[in-house]
């Protein structure tokens, strides 16, 4: 198959990242989806919350397509990083449902507009503030895949679950022993290189 639809191709890769991100929450406790796993506090539910903000900024507000009932953290006086962690009162169900609603709203924007439709990003430098749906799609795909990668590492750190999606590890074949041997070999190489 050689025929392409560039907008549909981009939309497909965006959806892949969305699905991968949400899969990282499956089977984990409330504690595990919220716990900070890096020195800067990166956590799984916070990544979903943040990408909700990204979807709304880039596909809703940039193209003057208001989103009904914006989430609680989507306000001008929000504290720094408020969209990178979930309060005890913000349930997993609320954040995931808000993310899905934001994605559906974004899909409506993507479907309704052509790739050359102009949006306005006042948070970008003035010389790039007017941009196209195509550029926004590329930007948001990069952002979503970046954070899905963060989620991969966070999830692996919690319970060793890895992969692109359920049933598709997209990893080299090997059991726990194989992976432990592999990791130990890498550690030995790193130590050896560090002594050079």
PDB file of C-alpha atoms in Angstrom:
ATOM      1  CA  UNK A   1       0.000   0.000   0.000  1.00  0.00           C
ATOM      2  CA  UNK A   2       1.595   3.247  -1.122  1.00  0.00           C
ATOM      3  CA  UNK A   3      -1.256   5.738  -0.861  1.00  0.00           C
ATOM      4  CA  UNK A   4      -0.971   8.051   2.115  1.00  0.00           C
ATOM      5  CA  UNK A   5      -3.074  10.557   3.946  1.00  0.00           C
ATOM      6  CA  UNK A   6      -0.551  12.620   5.914  1.00  0.00           C
ATOM      7  CA  UNK A   7      -3.092  13.980   8.409  1.00  0.00           C
ATOM      8  CA  UNK A   8      -4.507  10.496   9.045  1.00  0.00           C
ATOM      9  CA  UNK A   9      -0.969   9.124   9.458  1.00  0.00           C
ATOM     10  CA  UNK A  10      -0.141  11.772  12.052  1.00  0.00           C
ATOM     11  CA  UNK A  11      -3.435  11.209  13.848  1.00  0.00           C
ATOM     12  CA  UNK A  12      -2.673   7.474  13.995  1.00  0.00           C
ATOM     13  CA  UNK A  13       0.697   8.070  15.689  1.00  0.00           C
ATOM     14  CA  UNK A  14      -0.915  10.482  18.132  1.00  0.00           C
ATOM     15  CA  UNK A  15      -3.491   7.852  19.075  1.00  0.00           C
ATOM     16  CA  UNK A  16      -0.774   5.229  19.542  1.00  0.00           C
ATOM     17  CA  UNK A  17       0.915   7.446  22.134  1.00  0.00           C
ATOM     18  CA  UNK A  18      -2.376   8.152  23.912  1.00  0.00           C
ATOM     19  CA  UNK A  19      -3.172   4.438  24.139  1.00  0.00           C
ATOM     20  CA  UNK A  20       0.326   3.542  25.366  1.00  0.00           C
ATOM     21  CA  UNK A  21       0.124   6.176  28.095  1.00  0.00           C
ATOM     22  CA  UNK A  22      -3.222   4.991  29.458  1.00  0.00           C
ATOM     23  CA  UNK A  23      -2.123   1.349  29.356  1.00  0.00           C
ATOM     24  CA  UNK A  24       0.670   2.211  31.801  1.00  0.00           C
ATOM     25  CA  UNK A  25      -1.962   2.826  34.515  1.00  0.00           C
ATOM     26  CA  UNK A  26      -3.630  -0.572  34.172  1.00  0.00           C
ATOM     27  CA  UNK A  27      -3.343  -2.963  37.092  1.00  0.00           C
ATOM     28  CA  UNK A  28      -1.701  -0.483  39.456  1.00  0.00           C
ATOM     29  CA  UNK A  29      -2.908   0.768  42.822  1.00  0.00           C
ATOM     30  CA  UNK A  30      -3.852   4.372  43.556  1.00  0.00           C
ATOM     31  CA  UNK A  31      -0.551   4.734  45.367  1.00  0.00           C
ATOM     32  CA  UNK A  32       1.529   3.397  42.500  1.00  0.00           C
ATOM     33  CA  UNK A  33      -0.053   5.637  39.842  1.00  0.00           C
ATOM     34  CA  UNK A  34       0.555   8.721  42.005  1.00  0.00           C
ATOM     35  CA  UNK A  35       3.893   8.024  43.645  1.00  0.00           C
ATOM     36  CA  UNK A  36       6.792  10.251  42.585  1.00  0.00           C
ATOM     37  CA  UNK A  37       9.393   8.061  40.914  1.00  0.00           C
ATOM     38  CA  UNK A  38      12.063  10.639  40.046  1.00  0.00           C
ATOM     39  CA  UNK A  39      13.742  13.498  41.931  1.00  0.00           C
ATOM     40  CA  UNK A  40      11.419  15.907  40.063  1.00  0.00           C
ATOM     41  CA  UNK A  41       8.293  13.971  41.048  1.00  0.00           C
ATOM     42  CA  UNK A  42       7.398  12.281  37.745  1.00  0.00           C
ATOM     43  CA  UNK A  43       4.410   9.989  38.267  1.00  0.00           C
ATOM     44  CA  UNK A  44       2.017   8.147  35.972  1.00  0.00           C
ATOM     45  CA  UNK A  45      -1.258   9.906  36.770  1.00  0.00           C
ATOM     46  CA  UNK A  46       0.509  13.265  36.609  1.00  0.00           C
ATOM     47  CA  UNK A  47       1.675  12.474  33.084  1.00  0.00           C
ATOM     48  CA  UNK A  48      -1.937  11.823  32.042  1.00  0.00           C
ATOM     49  CA  UNK A  49      -3.039  15.033  33.716  1.00  0.00           C
ATOM     50  CA  UNK A  50      -0.281  16.994  31.973  1.00  0.00           C
ATOM     51  CA  UNK A  51      -1.134  15.580  28.560  1.00  0.00           C
ATOM     52  CA  UNK A  52      -4.762  16.573  29.138  1.00  0.00           C
ATOM     53  CA  UNK A  53      -3.487  20.135  29.407  1.00  0.00           C
ATOM     54  CA  UNK A  54      -1.409  19.706  26.245  1.00  0.00           C
ATOM     55  CA  UNK A  55      -4.398  18.401  24.256  1.00  0.00           C
ATOM     56  CA  UNK A  56      -6.563  21.319  25.407  1.00  0.00           C
ATOM     57  CA  UNK A  57      -3.978  24.025  24.810  1.00  0.00           C
ATOM     58  CA  UNK A  58      -2.949  22.891  21.359  1.00  0.00           C
ATOM     59  CA  UNK A  59      -6.138  21.561  19.797  1.00  0.00           C
ATOM     60  CA  UNK A  60      -8.845  23.461  21.658  1.00  0.00           C
ATOM     61  CA  UNK A  61      -7.708  26.935  22.649  1.00  0.00           C
ATOM     62  CA  UNK A  62      -5.146  27.428  19.876  1.00  0.00           C
ATOM     63  CA  UNK A  63      -7.870  26.896  17.265  1.00  0.00           C
ATOM     64  CA  UNK A  64     -10.608  28.787  19.139  1.00  0.00           C
ATOM     65  CA  UNK A  65     -12.586  25.604  19.790  1.00  0.00           C
ATOM     66  CA  UNK A  66     -13.543  25.972  23.482  1.00  0.00           C
ATOM     67  CA  UNK A  67     -13.728  22.866  25.645  1.00  0.00           C
ATOM     68  CA  UNK A  68     -16.855  22.525  27.777  1.00  0.00           C
ATOM     69  CA  UNK A  69     -16.192  22.135  31.507  1.00  0.00           C
ATOM     70  CA  UNK A  70     -12.397  22.573  31.647  1.00  0.00           C
ATOM     71  CA  UNK A  71     -10.619  20.537  34.324  1.00  0.00           C
ATOM     72  CA  UNK A  72     -10.015  21.960  37.792  1.00  0.00           C
ATOM     73  CA  UNK A  73      -6.296  22.539  37.182  1.00  0.00           C
ATOM     74  CA  UNK A  74      -6.836  24.400  33.918  1.00  0.00           C
ATOM     75  CA  UNK A  75      -6.929  27.964  35.213  1.00  0.00           C
ATOM     76  CA  UNK A  76      -4.654  30.994  35.072  1.00  0.00           C
ATOM     77  CA  UNK A  77      -3.876  30.983  38.811  1.00  0.00           C
ATOM     78  CA  UNK A  78      -2.855  27.299  38.954  1.00  0.00           C
ATOM     79  CA  UNK A  79       0.307  26.680  40.926  1.00  0.00           C
ATOM     80  CA  UNK A  80       3.463  25.650  39.054  1.00  0.00           C
ATOM     81  CA  UNK A  81       3.357  21.961  38.076  1.00  0.00           C
ATOM     82  CA  UNK A  82      -0.266  21.590  39.201  1.00  0.00           C
ATOM     83  CA  UNK A  83      -0.929  19.567  36.059  1.00  0.00           C
ATOM     84  CA  UNK A  84       1.920  17.140  36.837  1.00  0.00           C
ATOM     85  CA  UNK A  85       0.407  15.445  39.908  1.00  0.00           C
ATOM     86  CA  UNK A  86      -3.014  14.458  41.174  1.00  0.00           C
ATOM     87  CA  UNK A  87      -4.449  15.611  44.461  1.00  0.00           C
ATOM     88  CA  UNK A  88      -6.027  13.013  46.752  1.00  0.00           C
ATOM     89  CA  UNK A  89      -9.441  14.397  45.739  1.00  0.00           C
ATOM     90  CA  UNK A  90      -8.790  13.992  41.998  1.00  0.00           C
ATOM     91  CA  UNK A  91      -9.684  10.403  41.240  1.00  0.00           C
ATOM     92  CA  UNK A  92      -8.060   8.254  38.618  1.00  0.00           C
ATOM     93  CA  UNK A  93     -11.476   7.976  36.949  1.00  0.00           C
ATOM     94  CA  UNK A  94     -11.872  11.771  36.821  1.00  0.00           C
ATOM     95  CA  UNK A  95      -8.417  12.383  35.335  1.00  0.00           C
ATOM     96  CA  UNK A  96      -8.621   9.538  32.807  1.00  0.00           C
ATOM     97  CA  UNK A  97     -12.138  10.522  31.743  1.00  0.00           C
ATOM     98  CA  UNK A  98     -11.079  14.172  31.404  1.00  0.00           C
ATOM     99  CA  UNK A  99      -8.110  13.060  29.299  1.00  0.00           C
ATOM    100  CA  UNK A 100     -10.365  10.967  27.065  1.00  0.00           C
ATOM    101  CA  UNK A 101     -12.791  13.877  26.682  1.00  0.00           C
ATOM    102  CA  UNK A 102      -9.920  16.223  25.822  1.00  0.00           C
ATOM    103  CA  UNK A 103      -8.619  13.721  23.241  1.00  0.00           C
ATOM    104  CA  UNK A 104     -12.085  13.365  21.711  1.00  0.00           C
ATOM    105  CA  UNK A 105     -12.329  17.152  21.510  1.00  0.00           C
ATOM    106  CA  UNK A 106      -8.886  17.254  19.882  1.00  0.00           C
ATOM    107  CA  UNK A 107      -9.986  14.577  17.409  1.00  0.00           C
ATOM    108  CA  UNK A 108     -12.907  16.820  16.481  1.00  0.00           C
ATOM    109  CA  UNK A 109     -10.495  19.661  15.758  1.00  0.00           C
ATOM    110  CA  UNK A 110      -8.216  17.403  13.722  1.00  0.00           C
ATOM    111  CA  UNK A 111     -11.168  16.041  11.719  1.00  0.00           C
ATOM    112  CA  UNK A 112     -12.758  19.468  11.153  1.00  0.00           C
ATOM    113  CA  UNK A 113      -9.700  21.397  10.025  1.00  0.00           C
ATOM    114  CA  UNK A 114      -7.278  21.029   7.168  1.00  0.00           C
ATOM    115  CA  UNK A 115      -3.548  20.674   7.825  1.00  0.00           C
ATOM    116  CA  UNK A 116      -2.970  24.302   6.787  1.00  0.00           C
ATOM    117  CA  UNK A 117      -5.569  25.718   9.217  1.00  0.00           C
ATOM    118  CA  UNK A 118      -3.972  28.444  11.321  1.00  0.00           C
ATOM    119  CA  UNK A 119      -3.974  28.361  15.095  1.00  0.00           C
ATOM    120  CA  UNK A 120      -2.532  30.820  17.589  1.00  0.00           C
ATOM    121  CA  UNK A 121      -0.156  29.818  20.375  1.00  0.00           C
ATOM    122  CA  UNK A 122       0.385  32.891  22.566  1.00  0.00           C
ATOM    123  CA  UNK A 123       2.643  30.872  24.899  1.00  0.00           C
ATOM    124  CA  UNK A 124       5.130  30.358  22.027  1.00  0.00           C
ATOM    125  CA  UNK A 125       7.547  33.111  20.897  1.00  0.00           C
ATOM    126  CA  UNK A 126       5.711  35.796  18.930  1.00  0.00           C
ATOM    127  CA  UNK A 127       7.433  34.951  15.628  1.00  0.00           C
ATOM    128  CA  UNK A 128       6.066  31.376  15.822  1.00  0.00           C
ATOM    129  CA  UNK A 129       2.771  32.107  17.608  1.00  0.00           C
ATOM    130  CA  UNK A 130       0.703  31.673  14.453  1.00  0.00           C
ATOM    131  CA  UNK A 131       1.081  28.104  13.250  1.00  0.00           C
ATOM    132  CA  UNK A 132      -0.719  25.356  11.364  1.00  0.00           C
ATOM    133  CA  UNK A 133      -2.650  22.289  12.437  1.00  0.00           C
ATOM    134  CA  UNK A 134       0.066  20.192  10.768  1.00  0.00           C
ATOM    135  CA  UNK A 135       2.785  21.729  12.937  1.00  0.00           C
ATOM    136  CA  UNK A 136       0.611  21.381  16.054  1.00  0.00           C
ATOM    137  CA  UNK A 137       0.000  17.708  15.261  1.00  0.00           C
ATOM    138  CA  UNK A 138       3.728  17.078  14.920  1.00  0.00           C
ATOM    139  CA  UNK A 139       4.442  18.980  18.140  1.00  0.00           C
ATOM    140  CA  UNK A 140       1.785  17.159  20.174  1.00  0.00           C
ATOM    141  CA  UNK A 141       2.836  13.755  18.795  1.00  0.00           C
ATOM    142  CA  UNK A 142       6.384  14.475  19.929  1.00  0.00           C
ATOM    143  CA  UNK A 143       5.147  15.631  23.338  1.00  0.00           C
ATOM    144  CA  UNK A 144       2.886  12.601  23.798  1.00  0.00           C
ATOM    145  CA  UNK A 145       5.523  10.087  22.771  1.00  0.00           C
ATOM    146  CA  UNK A 146       8.098  11.798  24.991  1.00  0.00           C
ATOM    147  CA  UNK A 147       5.821  11.448  28.009  1.00  0.00           C
ATOM    148  CA  UNK A 148       4.769   7.923  27.042  1.00  0.00           C
ATOM    149  CA  UNK A 149       8.493   7.124  27.186  1.00  0.00           C
ATOM    150  CA  UNK A 150       8.653   8.626  30.660  1.00  0.00           C
ATOM    151  CA  UNK A 151       5.679   6.451  31.595  1.00  0.00           C
ATOM    152  CA  UNK A 152       7.521   3.375  30.263  1.00  0.00           C
ATOM    153  CA  UNK A 153      10.419   3.994  32.621  1.00  0.00           C
ATOM    154  CA  UNK A 154       8.216   4.889  35.585  1.00  0.00           C
ATOM    155  CA  UNK A 155       6.074   1.773  35.115  1.00  0.00           C
ATOM    156  CA  UNK A 156       9.128  -0.468  34.749  1.00  0.00           C
ATOM    157  CA  UNK A 157      10.496   1.029  37.971  1.00  0.00           C
ATOM    158  CA  UNK A 158       7.264   0.182  39.801  1.00  0.00           C
ATOM    159  CA  UNK A 159       6.618  -3.416  38.758  1.00  0.00           C
ATOM    160  CA  UNK A 160       8.869  -4.281  35.786  1.00  0.00           C
ATOM    161  CA  UNK A 161       5.979  -4.138  33.273  1.00  0.00           C
ATOM    162  CA  UNK A 162       7.330  -2.931  29.925  1.00  0.00           C
ATOM    163  CA  UNK A 163       6.177  -2.565  26.369  1.00  0.00           C
ATOM    164  CA  UNK A 164       4.117  -0.617  23.934  1.00  0.00           C
ATOM    165  CA  UNK A 165       0.752  -2.148  24.826  1.00  0.00           C
ATOM    166  CA  UNK A 166      -0.756  -5.192  26.469  1.00  0.00           C
ATOM    167  CA  UNK A 167       0.418  -8.248  24.550  1.00  0.00           C
ATOM    168  CA  UNK A 168       3.064  -6.300  22.621  1.00  0.00           C
ATOM    169  CA  UNK A 169       6.168  -5.872  24.755  1.00  0.00           C
ATOM    170  CA  UNK A 170       8.140  -4.670  21.717  1.00  0.00           C
ATOM    171  CA  UNK A 171      11.200  -5.879  23.610  1.00  0.00           C
ATOM    172  CA  UNK A 172      13.859  -8.519  22.990  1.00  0.00           C
ATOM    173  CA  UNK A 173      12.608 -11.964  24.025  1.00  0.00           C
ATOM    174  CA  UNK A 174      13.871 -13.165  27.377  1.00  0.00           C
ATOM    175  CA  UNK A 175      12.736 -14.324  30.769  1.00  0.00           C
ATOM    176  CA  UNK A 176      13.553 -12.646  34.090  1.00  0.00           C
ATOM    177  CA  UNK A 177      16.911 -14.463  34.336  1.00  0.00           C
ATOM    178  CA  UNK A 178      17.904 -13.406  30.818  1.00  0.00           C
ATOM    179  CA  UNK A 179      17.097  -9.753  31.618  1.00  0.00           C
ATOM    180  CA  UNK A 180      18.969  -9.874  34.933  1.00  0.00           C
ATOM    181  CA  UNK A 181      22.033 -11.306  33.164  1.00  0.00           C
ATOM    182  CA  UNK A 182      21.738  -8.666  30.446  1.00  0.00           C
ATOM    183  CA  UNK A 183      21.482  -5.838  32.971  1.00  0.00           C
ATOM    184  CA  UNK A 184      24.401  -7.211  34.989  1.00  0.00           C
ATOM    185  CA  UNK A 185      26.520  -7.381  31.822  1.00  0.00           C
ATOM    186  CA  UNK A 186      25.713  -3.738  31.063  1.00  0.00           C
ATOM    187  CA  UNK A 187      26.648  -2.797  34.631  1.00  0.00           C
ATOM    188  CA  UNK A 188      30.002  -4.568  34.281  1.00  0.00           C
ATOM    189  CA  UNK A 189      30.707  -2.802  30.981  1.00  0.00           C
ATOM    190  CA  UNK A 190      29.788   0.567  32.494  1.00  0.00           C
ATOM    191  CA  UNK A 191      32.086  -0.029  35.461  1.00  0.00           C
ATOM    192  CA  UNK A 192      34.907  -1.134  33.192  1.00  0.00           C
ATOM    193  CA  UNK A 193      34.476   1.947  30.995  1.00  0.00           C
ATOM    194  CA  UNK A 194      34.359   4.130  34.108  1.00  0.00           C
ATOM    195  CA  UNK A 195      37.752   2.845  35.195  1.00  0.00           C
ATOM    196  CA  UNK A 196      39.364   3.714  31.845  1.00  0.00           C
TER     197      UNK A 196
END
